[in-house]
Short mmCIF file of C-alpha atoms in Angstrom, two decimals:
data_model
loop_
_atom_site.label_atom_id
_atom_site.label_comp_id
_atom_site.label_asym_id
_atom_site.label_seq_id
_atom_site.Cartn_x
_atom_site.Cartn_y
_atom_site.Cartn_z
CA UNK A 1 -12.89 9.67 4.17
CA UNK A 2 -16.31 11.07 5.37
CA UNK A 3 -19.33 10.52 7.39
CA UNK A 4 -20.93 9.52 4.60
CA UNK A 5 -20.08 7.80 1.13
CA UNK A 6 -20.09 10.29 -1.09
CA UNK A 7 -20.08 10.56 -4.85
CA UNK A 8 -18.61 13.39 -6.94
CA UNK A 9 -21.18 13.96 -9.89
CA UNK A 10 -19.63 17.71 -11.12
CA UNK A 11 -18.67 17.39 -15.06
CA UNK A 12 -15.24 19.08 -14.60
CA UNK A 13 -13.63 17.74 -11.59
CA UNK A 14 -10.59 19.96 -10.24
CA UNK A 15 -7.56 18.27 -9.05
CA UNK A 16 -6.52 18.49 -5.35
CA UNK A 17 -3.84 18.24 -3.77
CA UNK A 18 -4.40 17.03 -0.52
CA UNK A 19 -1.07 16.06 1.33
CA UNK A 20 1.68 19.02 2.60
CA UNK A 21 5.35 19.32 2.82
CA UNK A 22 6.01 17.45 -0.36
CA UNK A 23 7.97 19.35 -3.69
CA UNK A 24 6.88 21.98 -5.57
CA UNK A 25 6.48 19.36 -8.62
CA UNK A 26 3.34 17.62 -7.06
CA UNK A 27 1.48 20.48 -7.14
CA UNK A 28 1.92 21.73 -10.39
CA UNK A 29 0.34 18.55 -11.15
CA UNK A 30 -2.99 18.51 -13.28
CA UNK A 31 -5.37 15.57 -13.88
CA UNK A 32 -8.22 16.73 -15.64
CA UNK A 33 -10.67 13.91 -16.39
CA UNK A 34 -13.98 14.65 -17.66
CA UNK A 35 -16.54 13.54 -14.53
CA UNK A 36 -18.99 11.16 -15.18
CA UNK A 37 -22.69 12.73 -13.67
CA UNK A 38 -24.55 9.79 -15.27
CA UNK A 39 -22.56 6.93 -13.70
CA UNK A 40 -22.77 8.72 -10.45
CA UNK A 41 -25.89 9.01 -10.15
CA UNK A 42 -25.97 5.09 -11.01
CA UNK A 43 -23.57 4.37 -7.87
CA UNK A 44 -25.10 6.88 -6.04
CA UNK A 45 -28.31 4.46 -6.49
CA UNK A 46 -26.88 1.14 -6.01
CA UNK A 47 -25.18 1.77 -2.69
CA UNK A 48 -28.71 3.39 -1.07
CA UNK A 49 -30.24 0.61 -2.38
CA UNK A 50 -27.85 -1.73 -0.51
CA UNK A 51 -28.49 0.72 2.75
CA UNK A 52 -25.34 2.54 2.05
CA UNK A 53 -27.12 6.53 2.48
CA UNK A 54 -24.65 7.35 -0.14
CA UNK A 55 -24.65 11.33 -1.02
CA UNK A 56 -23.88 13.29 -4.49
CA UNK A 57 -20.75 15.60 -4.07
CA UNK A 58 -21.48 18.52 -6.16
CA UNK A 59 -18.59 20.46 -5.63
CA UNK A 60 -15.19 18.27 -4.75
CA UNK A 61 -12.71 17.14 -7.48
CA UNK A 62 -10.11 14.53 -7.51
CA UNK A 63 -7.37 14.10 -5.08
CA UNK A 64 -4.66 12.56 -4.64
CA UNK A 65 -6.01 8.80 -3.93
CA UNK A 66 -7.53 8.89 -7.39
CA UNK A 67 -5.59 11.20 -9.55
CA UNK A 68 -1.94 9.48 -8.63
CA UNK A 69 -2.38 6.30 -10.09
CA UNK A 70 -5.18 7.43 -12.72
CA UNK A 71 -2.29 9.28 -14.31
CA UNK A 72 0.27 6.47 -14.78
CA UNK A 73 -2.14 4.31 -15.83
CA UNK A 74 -4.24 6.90 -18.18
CA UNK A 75 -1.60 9.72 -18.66
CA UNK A 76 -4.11 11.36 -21.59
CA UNK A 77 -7.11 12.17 -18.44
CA UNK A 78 -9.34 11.28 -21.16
CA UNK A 79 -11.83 9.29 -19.69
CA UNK A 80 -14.79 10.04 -17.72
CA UNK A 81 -14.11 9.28 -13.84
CA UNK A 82 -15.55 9.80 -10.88
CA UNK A 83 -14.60 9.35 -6.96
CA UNK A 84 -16.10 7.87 -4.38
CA UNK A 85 -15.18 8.38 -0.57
CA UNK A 86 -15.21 6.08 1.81
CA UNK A 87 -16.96 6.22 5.61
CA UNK A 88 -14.96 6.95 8.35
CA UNK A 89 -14.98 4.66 11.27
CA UNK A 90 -16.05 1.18 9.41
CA UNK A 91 -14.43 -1.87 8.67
CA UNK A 92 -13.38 -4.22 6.12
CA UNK A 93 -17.20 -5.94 6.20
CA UNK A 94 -18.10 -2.89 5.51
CA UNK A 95 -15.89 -2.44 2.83
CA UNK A 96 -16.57 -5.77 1.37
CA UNK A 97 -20.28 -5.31 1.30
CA UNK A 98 -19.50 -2.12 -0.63
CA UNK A 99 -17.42 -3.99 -3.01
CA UNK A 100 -20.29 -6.39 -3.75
CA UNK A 101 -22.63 -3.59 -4.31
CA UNK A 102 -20.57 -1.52 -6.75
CA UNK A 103 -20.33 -5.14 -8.79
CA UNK A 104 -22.85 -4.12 -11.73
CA UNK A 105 -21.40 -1.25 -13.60
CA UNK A 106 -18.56 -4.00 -13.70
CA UNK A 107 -20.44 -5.57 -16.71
CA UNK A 108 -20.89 -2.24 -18.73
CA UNK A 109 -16.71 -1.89 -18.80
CA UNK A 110 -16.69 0.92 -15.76
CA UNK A 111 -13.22 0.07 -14.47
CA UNK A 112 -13.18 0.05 -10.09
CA UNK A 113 -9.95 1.15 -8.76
CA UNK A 114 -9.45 1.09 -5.09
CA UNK A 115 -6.62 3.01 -4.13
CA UNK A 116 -4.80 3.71 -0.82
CA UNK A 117 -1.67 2.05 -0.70
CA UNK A 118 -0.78 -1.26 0.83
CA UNK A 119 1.99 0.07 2.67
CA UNK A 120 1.70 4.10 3.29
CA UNK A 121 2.00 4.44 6.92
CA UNK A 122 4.24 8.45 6.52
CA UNK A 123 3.46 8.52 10.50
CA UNK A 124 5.94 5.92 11.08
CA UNK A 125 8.10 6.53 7.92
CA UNK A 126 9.06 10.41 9.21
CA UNK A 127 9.77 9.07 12.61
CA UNK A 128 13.88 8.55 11.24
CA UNK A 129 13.32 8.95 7.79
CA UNK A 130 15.38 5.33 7.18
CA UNK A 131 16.24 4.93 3.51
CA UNK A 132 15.62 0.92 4.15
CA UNK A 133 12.50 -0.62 4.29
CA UNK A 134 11.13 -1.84 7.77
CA UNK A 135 10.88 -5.54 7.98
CA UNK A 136 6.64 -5.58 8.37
CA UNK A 137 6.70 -3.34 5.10
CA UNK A 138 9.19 -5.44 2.91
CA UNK A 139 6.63 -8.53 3.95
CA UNK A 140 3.77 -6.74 3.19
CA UNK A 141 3.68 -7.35 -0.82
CA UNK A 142 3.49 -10.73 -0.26
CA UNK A 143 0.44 -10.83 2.24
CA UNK A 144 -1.16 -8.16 0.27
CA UNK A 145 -1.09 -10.30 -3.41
CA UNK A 146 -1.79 -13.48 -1.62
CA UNK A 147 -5.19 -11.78 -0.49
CA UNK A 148 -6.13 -9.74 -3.64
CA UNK A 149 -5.41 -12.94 -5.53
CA UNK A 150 -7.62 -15.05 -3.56
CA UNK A 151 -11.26 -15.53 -4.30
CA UNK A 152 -13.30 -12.74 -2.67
CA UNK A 153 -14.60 -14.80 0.93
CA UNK A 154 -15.60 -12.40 3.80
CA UNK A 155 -13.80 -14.94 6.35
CA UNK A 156 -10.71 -13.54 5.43
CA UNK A 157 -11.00 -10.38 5.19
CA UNK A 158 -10.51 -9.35 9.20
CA UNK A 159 -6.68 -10.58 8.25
CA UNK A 160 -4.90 -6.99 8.09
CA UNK A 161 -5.54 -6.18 11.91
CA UNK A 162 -4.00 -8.92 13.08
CA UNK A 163 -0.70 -9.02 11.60
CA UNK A 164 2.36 -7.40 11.08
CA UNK A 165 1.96 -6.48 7.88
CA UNK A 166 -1.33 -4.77 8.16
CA UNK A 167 -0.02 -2.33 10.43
CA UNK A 168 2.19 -0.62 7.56
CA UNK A 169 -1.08 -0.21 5.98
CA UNK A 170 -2.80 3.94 6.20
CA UNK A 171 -4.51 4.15 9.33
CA UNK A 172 -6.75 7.55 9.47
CA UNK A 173 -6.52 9.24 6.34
CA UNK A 174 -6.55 6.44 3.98
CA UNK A 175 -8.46 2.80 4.19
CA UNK A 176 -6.58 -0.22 4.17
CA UNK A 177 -9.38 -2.16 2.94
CA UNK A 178 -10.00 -0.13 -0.05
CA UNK A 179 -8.72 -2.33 -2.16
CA UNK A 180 -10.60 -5.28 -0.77
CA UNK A 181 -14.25 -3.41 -2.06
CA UNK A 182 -12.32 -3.74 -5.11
CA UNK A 183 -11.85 -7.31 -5.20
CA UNK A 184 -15.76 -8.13 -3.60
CA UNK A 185 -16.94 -6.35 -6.51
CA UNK A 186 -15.58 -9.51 -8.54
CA UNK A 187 -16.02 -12.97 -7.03
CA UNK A 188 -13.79 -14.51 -8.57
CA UNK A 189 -10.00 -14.76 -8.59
CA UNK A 190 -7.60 -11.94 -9.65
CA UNK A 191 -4.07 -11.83 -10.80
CA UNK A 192 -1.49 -9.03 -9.19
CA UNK A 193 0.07 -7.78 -12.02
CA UNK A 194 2.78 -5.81 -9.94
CA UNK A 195 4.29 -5.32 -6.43
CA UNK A 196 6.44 -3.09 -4.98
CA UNK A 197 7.68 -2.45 -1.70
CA UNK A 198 7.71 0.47 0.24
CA UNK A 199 8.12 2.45 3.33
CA UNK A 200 7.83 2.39 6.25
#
């Protein structure tokens, strides 16, 4: 997250790893996706025109919120990507007004993945490193789907603060709306094609 939105637009992306105390593995891991300095420029656009005061990032790469699922889902890194970060500090109308004005490249086939994790709250998890899920996060599929599923209405999207559930969501270093600028991009409903649960 940043002060500002911000836009990578650099051809050749590296791939971060931006998390600590984890295996070895993780970072020998490489994701290297062409960028995409023509599409970025055409987000970079759209959100100032929707008051956003969106910035090009010419030097950052990937991390871990995009190249983590981008290489289960497109293990070859063949396709063009970039990353956008989100502002620190704002909530999900502000998320969901993003959402709406990343819409257009929808109808050119750019794919907009939100990621961030539904339940991914480590602060908690390390606390006594239970090998069972807590109750909130084995609920938290369900109230997650229900709302991803539902047609895109800004009345419900200040759910997540109020319940149990949305607490197992990330708190500073991830969004737990991201996903809901996701779904505002598309008005209509959505099907959840998986859901897992997870700790804490």
């Amino acid at each position: 997250m940043t002060d500002l939105p911000r836009v990578t637009t650099i051809a050749r992306p590296e791939t971060i790893h931006d998390f600590y105390g984890f295996p070895q593995s993780l970072y020998d891991v490489r994701y290297p996706a062409p960028g995409a300095p023509e599409l970025a420029e055409t987000v970079i656009g759209l959100l100032n025109k929707n008051d956003f005061q969106a910035r090009a990032d010419k030097t950052r790469g990937f991390d871990h919120g995009a190249w983590s699922p981008l290489m289960l889902m497109f293990a070859a890194a063949d396709i063009p990507t970039i990353q956008l970060s989100l502002k620190l500090g704002q909530g999900p109308h502000h998320h969901f007004a993003l959402g709406r004005a990343l819409a257009p490249p929808r109808e050119q086939g750019v794919l907009i993945l939100a990621s961030g994790g539904a339940v991914h709250n480590l602060a908690v998890w390390q606390k006594d490193r239970t090998p069972f899920p807590r109750r909130r996060a084995a609920s938290n599929p369900g109230w997650s789907t229900k709302s991803k599923e539902t047609t895109a209405k800004p009345c419900s999207i200040s759910e997540p603060t109020r319940t149990r559930p949305g607490r197992t969501q990330p708190t500073n270093t991830c969004s737990p709306y991201s996903w809901r600028w996701a779904r505002a991009a598309k008005a209509k409903p959505t099907t959840a094609l998986s859901s897992t649960t997870a700790w804490p």
